[in-house]
Amino acid sequence: MTTVETHMTYSNSYTINQEEVYMTQEDDWDRDLLLDPAWEKQQRKTFTAWCNSHLRKAGTQIDNIEEDFRNGLKLMLLLEVISGERLPKPDKGKMRFHKIANVNKALDFICSKGVKLVSIGAEEIVDGNAKMTLGMIWTIILRFAIQDISVEETSAKEGLLLWCQRKTAPYRNVNVQNFHISWKDGLALCALIHRHRPDLIDYAKLRKDDPIGNLNTAFEVAEKFLDIPKMLDAEDIVNTPKPDEKAIMTYVSCFYHAFAGAEQAETAANRICKVLAVNQENEKLMEEYEKLASELLEWIRRTTPWLENRAAEQTMRAMQQKLEDFRDYRRIHKPPRVQEKCQLEINFNTLQTKLRLSNRPAFMPSEGKMVSDIANAWKGLEQVEKGYEEWLLTEIRRLERLDHLAEKFKQKCSMHESWTGGKEDLLSQKDFESASLMEIRALMRKHEAFESDLAAHQDRVEQIAAIAQELNELDYHDAATVNARCQGICDQWDNLGTLTQKRRDALERVEKLWETIDQLYLEFAKRAAPFNNWMDGAMEDLQDMFIVHSIEEIQSLITAHDQFKATLPEADKERMATMGIHSEILKIAQTYGIKLSGINPYTNLSPQDISTKWDTVKHLVPLRDQMLQEEVARQQANIIGPWIQTKMEEISHVSVDIAGSLEEQMNSLKQYEQNIINYKSNIDKLEGDHQLSQESLIFDNKHTNYTMEHVRVGWEQLLTTIARTINEVENQILTRDAKGISQEQLNEFRASFNHFDRKRNGMMDPDDFRACLISMGYDLGEVEFARIMTLVDANNTGVVTFQAFIDFMTRETAETDTAEQVMASFKILASDKNYITVDELRRELPPDQAEYCISRMTRYIGADGSTGALDYISFSSALYGESDL
């Protein structure tokens, strides 16, 4: 025999066998047929009072529980009263077998209600067996007063205990853990009454050390105001170490049934709390959207004038600072705003989904704060941004060109002034008047070499004049200084030409007097001077700064450099020939014992000068090669663009092609998102290369169709697309969970949508959508189909997305709270009145939601209203965007 199966061993045919959860407590009749005398006394009183509380409805009662049920008549009457059903007609005789027959009819009725009777028969009841009679009455109480109690998925005894715990939880000195000692001090009973009828008991004045007073207070109030008869004695409960559990349960169950209406009100309050919680959360999301939208629009409003400012700077440093500020804007200030814009769209979609799922009207942001308004403002910002960048780069090109020309002008002027230094004094000398024959010849040849050098420098003077003219045309800020210096050089050049001609005339006059000439020195001077000038020009070109704006210009420089390198073998021959002349001089001097002065009378150039410059030229050639190749490397950017396009195409089909549950789809999309985030380092590297290219003034690249702007826009679109796709799947999960849609139903919806999505782009045109609905059993006329299209394509885009299709199908198959249901719940709280009071709201609802209702309900204007009456009917309609019902 276990505690789960309570039974009593007696003779005869009927037994009590209760295999219910509420019978898990020990059974007091299962101990050698003996009951604790105190428990038996409490049971007699409690069960007798309980039976009389029902029998008095039929105009009768019992005085002795084991005697008055012996003939079975009042037992049958009791069962009829508590069940509301008619039992078979009782036998009228007074013989023992008539009484047994009547008791058997009562026991048969108990068995018909699903109660298994073990070891109890009609004879024991007829014989007045007190313990068997108490056991039978307890079974009736369990079946008709306790078994049907249900609280939060628990029933019978556990349900009644949980109900007591919940109702008494807020009260001090009350901790209900069982149905015996937890009730001895009377506070638990008083708390139950105060919870439902605070006007009957002043709980604050009760004392834990006065259990008899507390119990009698509860008994008297329950009997007087709640129609619950006194079933227990306070002294018996207090003086018994462990009061009888069944007596306590029987009495407490009367409170449960008495307050059943209050339970219904609590259920209604819970429904209202749920609806109000959803409404509060939606309002919070709306406020957050408005705030985020306002901040983003304000940032766009502040940023646009800065980007529209086209005030040019005079110096490259100032323009470079503008460009750096713009890059900081792109790298630091704009990315968080891009994320805010994306999050704003996601929040808006999530809010609309929640409103749709809770049967609320769609959210309409304030004027000028729609998603489309923000998108238009953002588009305008990007257009201004693009124009500002183009203007910056154009200005930098202009200033860079000016700075380059100015530097080149200074460099050429310095070289020219260095070359012309002392030339006027040299040409003005009269040294030939006192020179020897050899010296005259040397002076003549030297002058001829100077004329050759002078002619070679003519190009440099012309270049200086051309650069000065271009600087003036480009509005160089220091043009006055340039013009003054250029004019000085031109005047000096004219003077050099005049002096040169005068000296030649003078030397020619005396040349006839001097006939001997050293041909070798002269030939060396003639060869060395132009070769030296060529090397000067070569070194100048090899060290010249280059500015390129495209790959074509770089390739042009490389081609010119290759052509220059092709001339080096011929130049080396010239060098060898020139050096050969000097070798011939040394050979002749050695052969004929001529003592040379070591100075060529026709030129200041020595063989060492030629060798040194030649080594310098050979050293500069590979350095020039390296610089050009590094510049070419900066123009490579042909990998990232196709990768972004590929990912965009994959994501555009991912929500259609991915199979499995929504959670599996979400995991796949998260992996896509992580892969994209991991690729960010490549974008950063390309940004760095692009910055280096711009700093080198390379702005065009024929080797790729992708500009950095294309890559940036593509990257932003890629991040937005994956975030939007993840949000769509999250909304589908939210729809599925809120509507109770199974995974099989979602798969069926997905299969139907994919079948009619003929373009495989995640959208159906109206004709395909109509065919899909017909295939799913819809009988569509033109008017009905037009109505459905207004639901799934509210913006008249001409297509139906999968999210809109899911929303429509779930709206057709699911059920949500309605305004009528909320009104009915408020009506329960208001005790069937057409209005509700502030006190009723604060008593039945949590504080925050009660205040929420009070602040939003309008005053009730009906004739039956009272002071402070509130209109819950219009409030319920407003929650769902409906007019007053």
Tab-separated table of C-alpha atoms in Angstrom, residues 470-659:
chain	number	residue	atom	x	y	z
A	470	GLU	CA	51.572	79.307	-66.914
A	471	LEU	CA	51.807	80.382	-63.275
A	472	ASN	CA	50.194	83.688	-64.230
A	473	GLU	CA	47.456	81.926	-66.160
A	474	LEU	CA	46.697	79.660	-63.160
A	475	ASP	CA	46.444	82.682	-60.850
A	476	TYR	CA	49.438	81.818	-58.671
A	477	HIS	CA	49.279	83.778	-55.430
A	478	ASP	CA	52.943	84.943	-55.610
A	479	ALA	CA	52.959	85.770	-59.330
A	480	ALA	CA	54.584	89.174	-58.766
A	481	THR	CA	57.773	87.617	-57.394
A	482	VAL	CA	57.854	85.111	-60.243
A	483	ASN	CA	57.449	87.841	-62.853
A	484	ALA	CA	60.205	89.975	-61.342
A	485	ARG	CA	62.667	87.086	-61.249
A	486	CYS	CA	61.796	85.973	-64.799
A	487	GLN	CA	62.238	89.490	-66.111
A	488	GLY	CA	65.651	89.731	-64.452
A	489	ILE	CA	66.780	86.468	-66.047
A	490	CYS	CA	65.530	87.533	-69.505
A	491	ASP	CA	67.303	90.898	-69.259
A	492	GLN	CA	70.495	89.207	-68.122
A	493	TRP	CA	70.201	86.692	-70.986
A	494	ASP	CA	69.920	89.468	-73.558
A	495	ASN	CA	72.961	91.144	-72.053
A	496	LEU	CA	74.914	87.856	-72.172
A	497	GLY	CA	74.068	87.508	-75.854
A	498	THR	CA	75.326	91.011	-76.569
A	499	LEU	CA	78.547	90.544	-74.567
A	500	THR	CA	79.191	87.167	-76.189
A	501	GLN	CA	78.972	88.637	-79.666
A	502	LYS	CA	81.267	91.528	-78.741
A	503	ARG	CA	83.913	89.164	-77.338
A	504	ARG	CA	83.734	86.936	-80.441
A	505	ASP	CA	84.276	89.988	-82.640
A	506	ALA	CA	87.302	90.933	-80.588
A	507	LEU	CA	88.808	87.454	-80.617
A	508	GLU	CA	88.258	87.113	-84.373
A	509	ARG	CA	90.134	90.306	-84.885
A	510	VAL	CA	93.192	88.899	-83.164
A	511	GLU	CA	92.687	85.276	-84.364
A	512	LYS	CA	94.508	86.027	-87.585
A	513	LEU	CA	97.500	86.855	-85.500
A	514	TRP	CA	97.574	83.543	-83.838
A	515	GLU	CA	97.736	80.362	-85.967
A	516	THR	CA	98.868	77.581	-83.767
A	517	ILE	CA	96.157	75.756	-82.045
A	518	ASP	CA	96.122	72.658	-80.044
A	519	GLN	CA	93.560	70.569	-81.963
A	520	LEU	CA	93.319	67.949	-79.344
A	521	TYR	CA	92.408	70.352	-76.544
A	522	LEU	CA	89.936	71.999	-78.847
A	523	GLU	CA	88.372	68.712	-79.878
A	524	PHE	CA	88.155	67.604	-76.242
A	525	ALA	CA	86.512	70.874	-75.286
A	526	LYS	CA	84.010	70.588	-78.135
A	527	ARG	CA	83.106	67.039	-77.261
A	528	ALA	CA	83.156	67.463	-73.505
A	529	ALA	CA	80.958	70.571	-73.340
A	530	PRO	CA	77.820	69.184	-75.071
A	531	PHE	CA	78.300	65.797	-73.434
A	532	ASN	CA	78.543	67.503	-70.066
A	533	ASN	CA	75.437	69.563	-70.878
A	534	TRP	CA	73.654	66.328	-71.897
A	535	MET	CA	74.635	64.750	-68.583
A	536	ASP	CA	73.396	67.830	-66.709
A	537	GLY	CA	70.101	67.574	-68.520
A	538	ALA	CA	69.953	63.811	-67.908
A	539	MET	CA	70.593	64.230	-64.174
A	540	GLU	CA	67.988	66.982	-64.043
A	541	ASP	CA	65.427	64.779	-65.802
A	542	LEU	CA	66.250	61.716	-63.687
A	543	GLN	CA	65.769	63.740	-60.498
A	544	ASP	CA	62.810	65.700	-61.795
A	545	MET	CA	59.603	65.411	-59.734
A	546	PHE	CA	56.755	63.890	-61.690
A	547	ILE	CA	53.028	64.397	-61.149
A	548	VAL	CA	50.629	61.934	-62.723
A	549	HIS	CA	46.862	61.596	-62.580
A	550	SER	CA	46.389	58.331	-64.413
A	551	ILE	CA	48.074	55.095	-65.402
A	552	GLU	CA	48.514	56.466	-68.955
A	553	GLU	CA	50.733	59.241	-67.656
A	554	ILE	CA	52.816	56.763	-65.666
A	555	GLN	CA	53.192	54.521	-68.721
A	556	SER	CA	54.185	57.566	-70.777
A	557	LEU	CA	56.933	58.386	-68.258
A	558	ILE	CA	58.118	54.760	-68.269
A	559	THR	CA	58.247	54.757	-72.103
A	560	ALA	CA	60.250	57.994	-72.117
A	561	HIS	CA	62.597	56.564	-69.502
A	562	ASP	CA	63.080	53.377	-71.541
A	563	GLN	CA	63.892	55.490	-74.586
A	564	PHE	CA	66.427	57.396	-72.511
A	565	LYS	CA	68.039	54.146	-71.345
A	566	ALA	CA	68.272	53.058	-74.989
A	567	THR	CA	70.519	56.094	-75.668
A	568	LEU	CA	72.962	55.178	-72.897
A	569	PRO	CA	75.165	52.841	-75.049
A	570	GLU	CA	75.627	55.608	-77.625
A	571	ALA	CA	76.350	58.113	-74.878
A	572	ASP	CA	78.899	55.728	-73.409
A	573	LYS	CA	80.625	55.620	-76.804
A	574	GLU	CA	80.710	59.403	-76.783
A	575	ARG	CA	82.178	59.380	-73.292
A	576	MET	CA	84.829	56.884	-74.371
A	577	ALA	CA	85.635	58.996	-77.400
A	578	THR	CA	85.958	62.152	-75.288
A	579	MET	CA	88.112	60.352	-72.762
A	580	GLY	CA	90.118	58.972	-75.671
A	581	ILE	CA	91.043	62.537	-76.704
A	582	HIS	CA	92.415	63.193	-73.258
A	583	SER	CA	94.300	59.951	-73.402
A	584	GLU	CA	95.743	61.005	-76.747
A	585	ILE	CA	96.917	64.298	-75.206
A	586	LEU	CA	98.615	62.422	-72.419
A	587	LYS	CA	100.138	60.013	-74.914
A	588	ILE	CA	101.511	62.821	-77.078
A	589	ALA	CA	102.803	64.645	-74.011
A	590	GLN	CA	104.488	61.469	-72.794
A	591	THR	CA	105.824	60.622	-76.228
A	592	TYR	CA	107.328	64.013	-76.889
A	593	GLY	CA	108.143	64.921	-73.320
A	594	ILE	CA	105.741	67.802	-73.180
A	595	LYS	CA	105.107	69.166	-69.751
A	596	LEU	CA	101.472	69.938	-69.432
A	597	SER	CA	100.114	72.544	-67.123
A	598	GLY	CA	97.231	70.241	-66.255
A	599	ILE	CA	94.691	72.795	-67.404
A	600	ASN	CA	92.844	72.659	-70.697
A	601	PRO	CA	92.919	76.174	-72.045
A	602	TYR	CA	89.619	75.633	-73.874
A	603	THR	CA	87.411	74.302	-71.109
A	604	ASN	CA	87.108	74.018	-67.361
A	605	LEU	CA	85.845	70.466	-67.689
A	606	SER	CA	88.252	67.759	-66.686
A	607	PRO	CA	88.078	64.051	-67.458
A	608	GLN	CA	87.316	63.507	-63.768
A	609	ASP	CA	84.248	65.741	-64.068
A	610	ILE	CA	82.988	63.651	-67.003
A	611	SER	CA	83.599	60.361	-65.136
A	612	THR	CA	81.927	61.619	-61.931
A	613	LYS	CA	78.814	62.837	-63.720
A	614	TRP	CA	78.642	59.642	-65.789
A	615	ASP	CA	78.700	57.550	-62.577
A	616	THR	CA	75.975	59.770	-61.150
A	617	VAL	CA	73.806	59.229	-64.233
A	618	LYS	CA	74.244	55.450	-64.015
A	619	HIS	CA	73.307	55.569	-60.315
A	620	LEU	CA	70.151	57.626	-60.923
A	621	VAL	CA	68.776	55.355	-63.680
A	622	PRO	CA	67.771	52.372	-61.438
A	623	LEU	CA	66.406	54.762	-58.793
A	624	ARG	CA	64.148	56.264	-61.456
A	625	ASP	CA	63.059	52.739	-62.448
A	626	GLN	CA	62.075	51.951	-58.858
A	627	MET	CA	60.073	55.162	-58.405
A	628	LEU	CA	58.086	54.558	-61.587
A	629	GLN	CA	57.296	50.933	-60.702
A	630	GLU	CA	56.151	51.911	-57.216
A	631	GLU	CA	53.803	54.439	-58.780
A	632	VAL	CA	52.360	51.756	-61.073
A	633	ALA	CA	51.733	49.460	-58.092
A	634	ARG	CA	49.524	52.102	-56.488
A	635	GLN	CA	47.048	51.922	-59.368
A	636	GLN	CA	46.003	48.302	-58.821
A	637	ALA	CA	42.463	47.826	-57.424
A	638	ASN	CA	40.665	45.200	-59.443
A	639	ILE	CA	39.798	42.505	-56.897
A	640	ILE	CA	37.440	43.900	-54.299
A	641	GLY	CA	34.738	45.183	-56.688
A	642	PRO	CA	33.827	41.756	-58.190
A	643	TRP	CA	33.881	40.191	-54.707
A	644	ILE	CA	31.291	42.689	-53.456
A	645	GLN	CA	29.111	42.111	-56.540
A	646	THR	CA	29.270	38.333	-55.979
A	647	LYS	CA	28.283	38.636	-52.315
A	648	MET	CA	25.391	40.955	-53.214
A	649	GLU	CA	24.080	38.385	-55.696
A	650	GLU	CA	24.443	35.554	-53.157
A	651	ILE	CA	22.581	37.493	-50.460
A	652	SER	CA	19.808	38.535	-52.893
A	653	HIS	CA	18.949	34.837	-53.305
A	654	VAL	CA	19.855	33.553	-49.857
A	655	SER	CA	16.425	34.077	-48.265
A	656	VAL	CA	14.862	32.146	-51.179
A	657	ASP	CA	17.387	29.357	-51.644
A	658	ILE	CA	18.238	28.429	-48.022
A	659	ALA	CA	16.324	25.324	-46.877
